[in-house]
Amino acid sequence: MSEYFEVIGVSSPGKELEEVKSDEEIEVIAIDMSRQMTPVKDMKSLWSTYRLLKKEKPQIVHTHTPKAGIVGMLAARMAGIPHRLHTVAGLPLMEATGTKRKILEFVEKLTYASATKVYPNSQGLFDYILEHNYTDKYKLKVIGNGSSNGIDTSYFSPDQVTEAQKTLLKKELNIEDAHFVFVFVGRLVGDKGINELVKAFSYINKKENSQSQSKLLLVGPLEQELDPLHPDTLREIENNPDIISVGFQKDVRPYFAISDVLAFPSYREGFPNVVMQAGAMGLPSIVSDINGCNEIIIEDQNGVIVPVKNSEKLGEAMEKMKSDTDYYQKLKMNARPMIESRYEQSVIWNALLSEYKKLIKERDYRV
């Protein structure tokens, strides 16, 4: 976008924001935004964003994530920004109940009311938003085939990880060539289905003999503040030698490269990057039947779809992947081509660029 527009990136402060500044060669501005419900801090964020927008006078403000959405869209509306765009990449309210659910729904509706366009990043989210009357249909649009950013299939490619790298990493993690490796990539929290995944793996793991052993590779940070795992799950992760937890990794490609299947039983998603990444790396996936996942994965073609929060069905799918070699190889063969043909990053970028140009042209024409 910086080839066509002057781009300013706004986010909470931190090393990631500085990395964006360096990698993308754009101006960045830090405005603190809490991920939790913090009314006083949120008002400060709103005021700071409003002042910034009044100063910069951009034609387009495009927000991502629920908190940046409500802060950015309200501030942009107050500042009179003509194009106020919000991408919906998941709805935390789907798993909320009671008063919390009502508050989150109110915030979501206010965000959409303040926006001029709302971009759900999957058809499932589009349908969910309409079904619950969060906004009018004319405001909604899915860019391309979905996803927020597509995927760079030249970067996420099996060719990017050498045999030497794989051998070294397997040695570090005590994984042998005979092991069948299930991998999960993401935050280790309840909403990602980690409790069910660990339970399913532990069950099939106990049935195995030493010659047909499986490993479960968990790649991601343990976040116990907002959505903690069950104590039994934590104990199993710590005590089961066949569960390997490596924490957050900046480059996840080597971990995909030494794995056989992505297991991703999340409760809710927008359009999960990790499922596209795994597919581009040549891995079939086991995913839950939720928005995004059930669009990227087509049953019995590039993966398996299982019911949400169902460790038994998840375990059955894991067992079939491991035991039915012909079935597994068929899914594996389709995995990368099905991502390349639908979600290549350049296609999504060009679709979004066309949307920006169209909106600005329409605005100029009206003026």
CSV table of C-alpha atoms in Angstrom, one decimal:
chain,number,residue,atom,x,y,z
A,1,MET,CA,0.0,0.0,0.0
A,2,SER,CA,2.9,2.4,0.7
A,3,GLU,CA,3.6,2.3,-3.1
A,4,TYR,CA,0.3,4.1,-3.6
A,5,PHE,CA,-0.5,5.9,-0.4
A,6,GLU,CA,1.3,7.5,2.5
A,7,VAL,CA,0.8,4.9,5.3
A,8,ILE,CA,0.9,5.5,9.0
A,9,GLY,CA,0.8,2.4,11.3
A,10,VAL,CA,-0.9,2.9,14.8
A,11,SER,CA,-0.7,0.3,17.5
A,12,SER,CA,0.2,-0.2,21.2
A,13,PRO,CA,3.9,0.4,21.8
A,14,GLY,CA,6.3,-2.5,21.8
A,15,LYS,CA,9.1,-4.1,19.8
A,16,GLU,CA,6.6,-5.5,17.2
A,17,LEU,CA,5.6,-1.9,16.3
A,18,GLU,CA,9.3,-1.0,15.8
A,19,GLU,CA,9.7,-4.1,13.6
A,20,VAL,CA,6.8,-3.0,11.4
A,21,LYS,CA,8.5,0.4,11.1
A,22,SER,CA,11.7,-1.2,10.0
A,23,ASP,CA,10.3,-4.0,7.8
A,24,GLU,CA,7.6,-1.9,6.0
A,25,GLU,CA,9.5,1.4,6.0
A,26,ILE,CA,6.5,3.3,7.2
A,27,GLU,CA,5.9,5.9,9.9
A,28,VAL,CA,4.5,4.4,13.1
A,29,ILE,CA,2.8,6.0,16.1
A,30,ALA,CA,2.3,4.3,19.4
A,31,ILE,CA,-1.0,4.7,21.2
A,32,ASP,CA,-1.6,2.4,24.2
A,33,MET,CA,-4.7,0.2,23.7
A,34,SER,CA,-5.6,-2.4,26.3
A,35,ARG,CA,-6.9,-5.8,25.2
A,36,GLN,CA,-9.2,-5.9,28.3
A,37,MET,CA,-12.2,-3.8,29.3
A,38,THR,CA,-10.6,-0.7,30.8
A,39,PRO,CA,-13.0,2.3,30.4
A,40,VAL,CA,-10.5,4.9,31.7
A,41,LYS,CA,-7.6,3.7,29.5
A,42,ASP,CA,-10.0,3.3,26.6
A,43,MET,CA,-11.1,6.9,26.9
A,44,LYS,CA,-7.5,8.0,26.9
A,45,SER,CA,-6.8,5.9,23.8
A,46,LEU,CA,-9.9,7.4,22.1
A,47,TRP,CA,-8.8,11.0,22.8
A,48,SER,CA,-5.2,10.3,21.6
A,49,THR,CA,-6.4,8.7,18.4
A,50,TYR,CA,-8.9,11.6,17.8
A,51,ARG,CA,-6.1,14.2,18.2
A,52,LEU,CA,-3.8,12.2,15.8
A,53,LEU,CA,-6.5,11.9,13.1
A,54,LYS,CA,-7.4,15.7,13.4
A,55,LYS,CA,-3.7,16.4,12.9
A,56,GLU,CA,-3.0,14.0,10.0
A,57,LYS,CA,-6.4,14.3,8.2
A,58,PRO,CA,-6.2,10.9,6.4
A,59,GLN,CA,-8.6,9.9,3.7
A,60,ILE,CA,-8.8,6.3,5.0
A,61,VAL,CA,-8.7,4.9,8.5
A,62,HIS,CA,-8.6,1.1,8.4
A,63,THR,CA,-8.8,-0.8,11.8
A,64,HIS,CA,-8.2,-4.4,12.8
A,65,THR,CA,-9.0,-6.2,16.2
A,66,PRO,CA,-12.0,-5.3,18.4
A,67,LYS,CA,-10.3,-2.7,20.6
A,68,ALA,CA,-8.6,-0.9,17.8
A,69,GLY,CA,-11.9,-1.1,16.0
A,70,ILE,CA,-14.0,0.7,18.6
A,71,VAL,CA,-11.3,3.3,19.4
A,72,GLY,CA,-10.3,3.9,15.8
A,73,MET,CA,-13.8,4.0,14.2
A,74,LEU,CA,-15.2,6.3,16.9
A,75,ALA,CA,-12.2,8.6,16.7
A,76,ALA,CA,-12.3,8.6,12.9
A,77,ARG,CA,-16.0,9.4,12.9
A,78,MET,CA,-15.5,12.3,15.5
A,79,ALA,CA,-12.7,13.6,13.3
A,80,GLY,CA,-14.7,13.5,10.1
A,81,ILE,CA,-12.6,11.0,8.2
A,82,PRO,CA,-14.5,10.1,5.0
A,83,HIS,CA,-13.5,6.4,4.7
A,84,ARG,CA,-13.7,4.5,7.9
A,85,LEU,CA,-13.0,0.8,7.3
A,86,HIS,CA,-13.0,-2.0,9.8
A,87,THR,CA,-11.9,-5.6,9.2
A,88,VAL,CA,-13.6,-8.3,11.4
A,89,ALA,CA,-11.1,-11.1,12.0
A,90,GLY,CA,-13.0,-12.9,14.7
A,91,LEU,CA,-15.7,-12.2,17.3
A,92,PRO,CA,-14.7,-12.8,21.0
A,93,LEU,CA,-18.4,-12.3,21.9
A,94,MET,CA,-19.2,-15.7,20.3
A,95,GLU,CA,-17.9,-17.4,23.4
A,96,ALA,CA,-19.2,-14.8,25.9
A,97,THR,CA,-22.5,-15.0,27.9
A,98,GLY,CA,-24.6,-12.8,30.1
A,99,THR,CA,-23.7,-9.2,30.8
A,100,LYS,CA,-20.3,-9.6,29.1
A,101,ARG,CA,-21.9,-10.8,25.9
A,102,LYS,CA,-24.3,-7.8,25.9
A,103,ILE,CA,-21.5,-5.3,26.4
A,104,LEU,CA,-19.4,-6.9,23.6
A,105,GLU,CA,-22.4,-6.9,21.3
A,106,PHE,CA,-23.0,-3.2,22.1
A,107,VAL,CA,-19.4,-2.4,21.4
A,108,GLU,CA,-19.4,-4.3,18.1
A,109,LYS,CA,-22.6,-2.5,16.9
A,110,LEU,CA,-21.1,0.8,17.8
A,111,THR,CA,-17.9,0.0,15.9
A,112,TYR,CA,-19.9,-0.9,12.8
A,113,ALA,CA,-22.2,2.1,13.1
A,114,SER,CA,-19.1,4.4,13.2
A,115,ALA,CA,-17.6,2.6,10.1
A,116,THR,CA,-18.5,3.3,6.5
A,117,LYS,CA,-17.5,-0.2,5.4
A,118,VAL,CA,-17.1,-3.4,7.4
A,119,TYR,CA,-15.0,-6.3,6.0
A,120,PRO,CA,-15.6,-9.7,7.6
A,121,ASN,CA,-12.6,-11.8,6.7
A,122,SER,CA,-14.7,-14.9,6.0
A,123,GLN,CA,-18.1,-15.7,4.6
A,124,GLY,CA,-19.1,-17.3,7.9
A,125,LEU,CA,-18.5,-14.1,9.7
A,126,PHE,CA,-20.4,-12.1,7.1
A,127,ASP,CA,-23.4,-14.4,7.6
A,128,TYR,CA,-23.1,-14.3,11.4
A,129,ILE,CA,-23.0,-10.5,11.5
A,130,LEU,CA,-26.1,-10.3,9.3
A,131,GLU,CA,-27.9,-13.0,11.2
A,132,HIS,CA,-27.5,-11.0,14.5
A,133,ASN,CA,-28.3,-7.6,12.9
A,134,TYR,CA,-25.0,-6.0,13.9
A,135,THR,CA,-25.1,-3.8,10.8
A,136,ASP,CA,-26.8,-3.3,7.4
A,137,LYS,CA,-25.9,-5.5,4.5
A,138,TYR,CA,-24.8,-2.6,2.3
A,139,LYS,CA,-21.8,-2.0,4.7
A,140,LEU,CA,-20.5,-5.5,4.5
A,141,LYS,CA,-18.1,-7.1,2.0
A,142,VAL,CA,-15.7,-10.0,2.0
A,143,ILE,CA,-12.4,-9.1,0.2
A,144,GLY,CA,-11.3,-11.8,-2.3
A,145,ASN,CA,-11.9,-15.3,-1.0
A,146,GLY,CA,-11.5,-14.2,2.6
A,147,SER,CA,-8.6,-13.8,5.1
A,148,SER,CA,-7.2,-10.4,6.2
A,149,ASN,CA,-3.9,-10.6,4.4
A,150,GLY,CA,-3.7,-13.8,2.4
A,151,ILE,CA,-0.5,-15.8,2.5
A,152,ASP,CA,2.9,-15.5,0.9
A,153,THR,CA,3.3,-19.0,-0.5
A,154,SER,CA,6.9,-18.4,-1.5
A,155,TYR,CA,7.8,-17.8,2.1
A,156,PHE,CA,5.5,-20.5,3.6
A,157,SER,CA,6.9,-23.3,1.4
A,158,PRO,CA,8.5,-26.7,2.3
A,159,ASP,CA,11.5,-25.6,0.1
A,160,GLN,CA,12.3,-22.9,2.7
A,161,VAL,CA,13.5,-25.4,5.3
A,162,THR,CA,16.5,-27.6,4.6
A,163,GLU,CA,17.0,-31.2,5.5
A,164,ALA,CA,19.8,-30.2,7.8
A,165,GLN,CA,17.6,-27.7,9.6
A,166,LYS,CA,14.9,-30.4,10.1
A,167,THR,CA,17.4,-33.0,11.3
A,168,LEU,CA,18.9,-30.5,13.8
A,169,LEU,CA,15.4,-29.4,15.1
A,170,LYS,CA,14.2,-33.0,15.5
A,171,LYS,CA,17.3,-33.9,17.4
A,172,GLU,CA,16.8,-30.9,19.8
A,173,LEU,CA,13.1,-32.0,20.4
A,174,ASN,CA,13.9,-35.7,20.6
A,175,ILE,CA,11.7,-36.5,17.6
A,176,GLU,CA,12.6,-39.5,15.5
A,177,ASP,CA,11.8,-40.1,11.8
A,178,ALA,CA,9.3,-42.8,12.8
A,179,HIS,CA,7.2,-40.5,15.0
A,180,PHE,CA,4.0,-39.1,13.6
A,181,VAL,CA,3.8,-35.4,14.7
A,182,PHE,CA,0.7,-33.4,15.3
A,183,VAL,CA,1.4,-29.7,15.6
A,184,PHE,CA,-0.6,-26.8,17.0
A,185,VAL,CA,0.5,-23.2,16.4
A,186,GLY,CA,-1.1,-20.4,18.3
A,187,ARG,CA,-1.8,-19.1,21.8
A,188,LEU,CA,-2.2,-21.9,24.4
A,189,VAL,CA,-5.6,-20.9,25.8
A,190,GLY,CA,-9.0,-22.5,26.3
A,191,ASP,CA,-10.6,-20.8,23.3
A,192,LYS,CA,-8.1,-22.4,21.0
A,193,GLY,CA,-9.3,-25.9,22.0
A,194,ILE,CA,-6.1,-26.8,23.8
A,195,ASN,CA,-7.9,-28.7,26.6
A,196,GLU,CA,-9.7,-30.9,24.0
A,197,LEU,CA,-6.5,-31.3,22.0
A,198,VAL,CA,-4.4,-32.5,24.9
A,199,LYS,CA,-7.2,-34.8,26.1
A,200,ALA,CA,-7.6,-36.3,22.6
A,201,PHE,CA,-3.9,-36.8,22.1
A,202,SER,CA,-3.3,-38.3,25.6
A,203,TYR,CA,-6.1,-40.8,24.9
A,204,ILE,CA,-4.6,-42.0,21.5
A,205,ASN,CA,-1.1,-41.8,22.9
A,206,LYS,CA,-1.9,-44.3,25.7
A,207,LYS,CA,-3.2,-46.8,23.1
A,208,GLU,CA,0.0,-46.7,21.1
A,209,ASN,CA,3.0,-49.0,21.3
A,210,SER,CA,6.6,-47.7,21.1
A,211,GLN,CA,6.8,-48.6,17.4
A,212,SER,CA,3.9,-46.4,16.4
A,213,GLN,CA,4.4,-43.4,18.7
A,214,SER,CA,3.0,-40.0,18.1
A,215,LYS,CA,4.1,-36.6,19.3
A,216,LEU,CA,2.1,-33.4,19.9
A,217,LEU,CA,4.1,-30.3,19.2
A,218,LEU,CA,2.7,-27.1,20.8
A,219,VAL,CA,4.1,-23.9,19.3
A,220,GLY,CA,2.9,-20.7,21.0
A,221,PRO,CA,2.9,-18.8,24.2
A,222,LEU,CA,1.0,-20.0,27.3
A,223,GLU,CA,-1.4,-17.2,28.3
A,224,GLN,CA,-3.0,-17.8,31.7
A,225,GLU,CA,-4.3,-14.3,32.3
A,226,LEU,CA,-7.4,-14.0,30.1
A,227,ASP,CA,-8.4,-17.6,29.2
A,228,PRO,CA,-6.4,-20.1,31.4
A,229,LEU,CA,-6.1,-23.8,30.6
A,230,HIS,CA,-7.5,-26.4,32.9
A,231,PRO,CA,-5.1,-27.6,35.7
A,232,ASP,CA,-5.3,-31.1,34.3
A,233,THR,CA,-4.3,-29.9,30.9
A,234,LEU,CA,-1.3,-28.0,32.3
A,235,ARG,CA,-0.2,-31.1,34.2
A,236,GLU,CA,-0.5,-33.3,31.2
A,237,ILE,CA,1.5,-30.9,29.0
A,238,GLU,CA,4.2,-30.8,31.7
A,239,ASN,CA,4.4,-34.5,32.5
A,240,ASN,CA,3.7,-36.3,29.2
A,241,PRO,CA,7.1,-36.8,27.4
A,242,ASP,CA,5.3,-37.0,24.1
A,243,ILE,CA,3.9,-33.5,24.4
A,244,ILE,CA,6.5,-30.9,23.4
A,245,SER,CA,5.8,-27.3,24.2
A,246,VAL,CA,8.3,-24.9,22.7
A,247,GLY,CA,6.6,-21.5,23.5
A,248,PHE,CA,6.4,-18.6,21.1
A,249,GLN,CA,8.5,-18.9,17.9
A,250,LYS,CA,9.0,-16.0,15.5
A,251,ASP,CA,9.6,-18.4,12.6
A,252,VAL,CA,7.1,-21.3,12.7
A,253,ARG,CA,8.1,-22.8,9.3
A,254,PRO,CA,10.7,-25.3,10.7
A,255,TYR,CA,8.1,-26.6,13.1
A,256,PHE,CA,5.6,-27.2,10.3
A,257,ALA,CA,8.4,-28.8,8.3
A,258,ILE,CA,9.0,-31.5,10.9
A,259,SER,CA,5.3,-32.2,11.5
A,260,ASP,CA,2.7,-34.3,9.7
A,261,VAL,CA,-0.7,-32.7,10.5
A,262,LEU,CA,-1.9,-29.5,11.9
A,263,ALA,CA,-4.4,-30.0,14.8
A,264,PHE,CA,-6.4,-26.8,15.3
A,265,PRO,CA,-9.6,-27.3,17.3
A,266,SER,CA,-10.3,-23.6,18.0
A,267,TYR,CA,-13.7,-22.5,19.3
A,268,ARG,CA,-13.9,-19.3,17.2
A,269,GLU,CA,-11.8,-17.7,14.4
A,270,GLY,CA,-12.2,-15.1,11.7
A,271,PHE,CA,-10.0,-16.5,9.1
A,272,PRO,CA,-7.1,-18.3,10.7
A,273,ASN,CA,-3.6,-17.7,9.2
A,274,VAL,CA,-2.2,-20.8,10.8
A,275,VAL,CA,-4.4,-23.1,8.8
A,276,MET,CA,-3.3,-21.4,5.5
A,277,GLN,CA,0.3,-21.5,6.7
A,278,ALA,CA,0.2,-25.2,7.4
A,279,GLY,CA,-1.5,-25.9,4.1
A,280,ALA,CA,1.2,-23.9,2.2
A,281,MET,CA,3.8,-25.9,4.1
A,282,GLY,CA,2.2,-29.1,2.7
A,283,LEU,CA,0.3,-30.2,5.8
A,284,PRO,CA,-3.3,-31.4,5.9
A,285,SER,CA,-5.3,-30.0,8.9
A,286,ILE,CA,-7.8,-31.2,11.4
A,287,VAL,CA,-10.0,-28.2,12.3
A,288,SER,CA,-13.2,-27.4,14.2
A,289,ASP,CA,-16.4,-26.6,12.3
A,290,ILE,CA,-16.2,-22.9,12.7
A,291,ASN,CA,-16.0,-19.7,10.6
A,292,GLY,CA,-12.9,-19.6,8.4
A,293,CYS,CA,-11.6,-23.0,9.2
A,294,ASN,CA,-14.5,-24.7,7.4
A,295,GLU,CA,-13.8,-22.5,4.4
A,296,ILE,CA,-10.1,-23.1,4.1
A,297,ILE,CA,-10.5,-26.9,4.8
A,298,ILE,CA,-12.7,-28.9,2.5
A,299,GLU,CA,-13.6,-32.3,4.1
A,300,ASP,CA,-11.7,-35.2,2.8
A,301,GLN,CA,-9.8,-33.1,0.3
A,302,ASN,CA,-7.2,-31.1,2.3
A,303,GLY,CA,-8.2,-32.0,5.8
A,304,VAL,CA,-10.9,-33.0,8.3
A,305,ILE,CA,-13.5,-30.9,10.0
A,306,VAL,CA,-14.7,-32.0,13.5
A,307,PRO,CA,-17.4,-30.6,15.9
A,308,VAL,CA,-16.3,-27.8,18.2
A,309,LYS,CA,-15.3,-28.8,21.8
A,310,ASN,CA,-15.5,-32.6,21.0
A,311,SER,CA,-12.3,-34.3,22.1
A,312,GLU,CA,-13.7,-37.8,21.1
A,313,LYS,CA,-14.2,-36.8,17.4
A,314,LEU,CA,-11.0,-35.0,17.4
A,315,GLY,CA,-9.2,-38.1,18.7
A,316,GLU,CA,-10.9,-40.2,16.0
A,317,ALA,CA,-9.7,-37.8,13.2
A,318,MET,CA,-6.2,-37.8,14.6
A,319,GLU,CA,-6.1,-41.6,14.7
A,320,LYS,CA,-7.4,-41.9,11.1
A,321,MET,CA,-4.7,-39.5,9.9
A,322,LYS,CA,-2.0,-41.6,11.5
A,323,SER,CA,-3.3,-45.0,10.6
A,324,ASP,CA,-4.8,-44.6,7.1
A,325,THR,CA,-1.7,-43.9,5.0
A,326,ASP,CA,-3.5,-43.7,1.7
A,327,TYR,CA,-6.1,-41.2,3.1
A,328,TYR,CA,-3.3,-39.1,4.7
A,329,GLN,CA,-1.2,-39.0,1.5
A,330,LYS,CA,-4.3,-37.9,-0.5
A,331,LEU,CA,-4.9,-35.0,1.8
A,332,LYS,CA,-1.2,-34.1,2.0
A,333,MET,CA,-1.0,-34.0,-1.8
A,334,ASN,CA,-3.9,-31.5,-2.0
A,335,ALA,CA,-2.8,-29.3,0.9
A,336,ARG,CA,-0.5,-26.8,-0.8
A,337,PRO,CA,-2.2,-26.5,-4.2
A,338,MET,CA,-5.6,-25.7,-2.5
A,339,ILE,CA,-4.0,-22.7,-0.6
A,340,GLU,CA,-2.0,-21.5,-3.7
A,341,SER,CA,-5.1,-21.4,-5.9
A,342,ARG,CA,-7.3,-19.5,-3.4
A,343,TYR,CA,-5.3,-17.4,-0.9
A,344,GLU,CA,-2.1,-16.2,-2.5
A,345,GLN,CA,-1.2,-12.9,-0.7
A,346,SER,CA,-0.8,-10.8,-3.8
A,347,VAL,CA,-4.4,-11.6,-4.8
A,348,ILE,CA,-5.7,-10.3,-1.5
A,349,TRP,CA,-3.5,-7.3,-1.6
A,350,ASN,CA,-4.6,-6.3,-5.1
A,351,ALA,CA,-8.2,-6.8,-4.1
A,352,LEU,CA,-7.8,-4.5,-1.1
A,353,LEU,CA,-5.9,-1.9,-3.2
A,354,SER,CA,-8.7,-1.9,-5.7
A,355,GLU,CA,-11.2,-1.4,-2.9
A,356,TYR,CA,-9.2,1.6,-1.6
A,357,LYS,CA,-9.0,3.2,-5.1
A,358,LYS,CA,-12.6,2.6,-5.8
A,359,LEU,CA,-13.7,4.3,-2.5
A,360,ILE,CA,-11.5,7.3,-3.0
A,361,LYS,CA,-12.7,7.7,-6.7
A,362,GLU,CA,-16.3,7.5,-5.6
A,363,ARG,CA,-15.7,10.1,-2.9
A,364,ASP,CA,-13.9,12.4,-5.4
A,365,TYR,CA,-16.8,12.0,-7.9
A,366,ARG,CA,-19.4,12.9,-5.3
A,367,VAL,CA,-17.4,16.0,-4.3
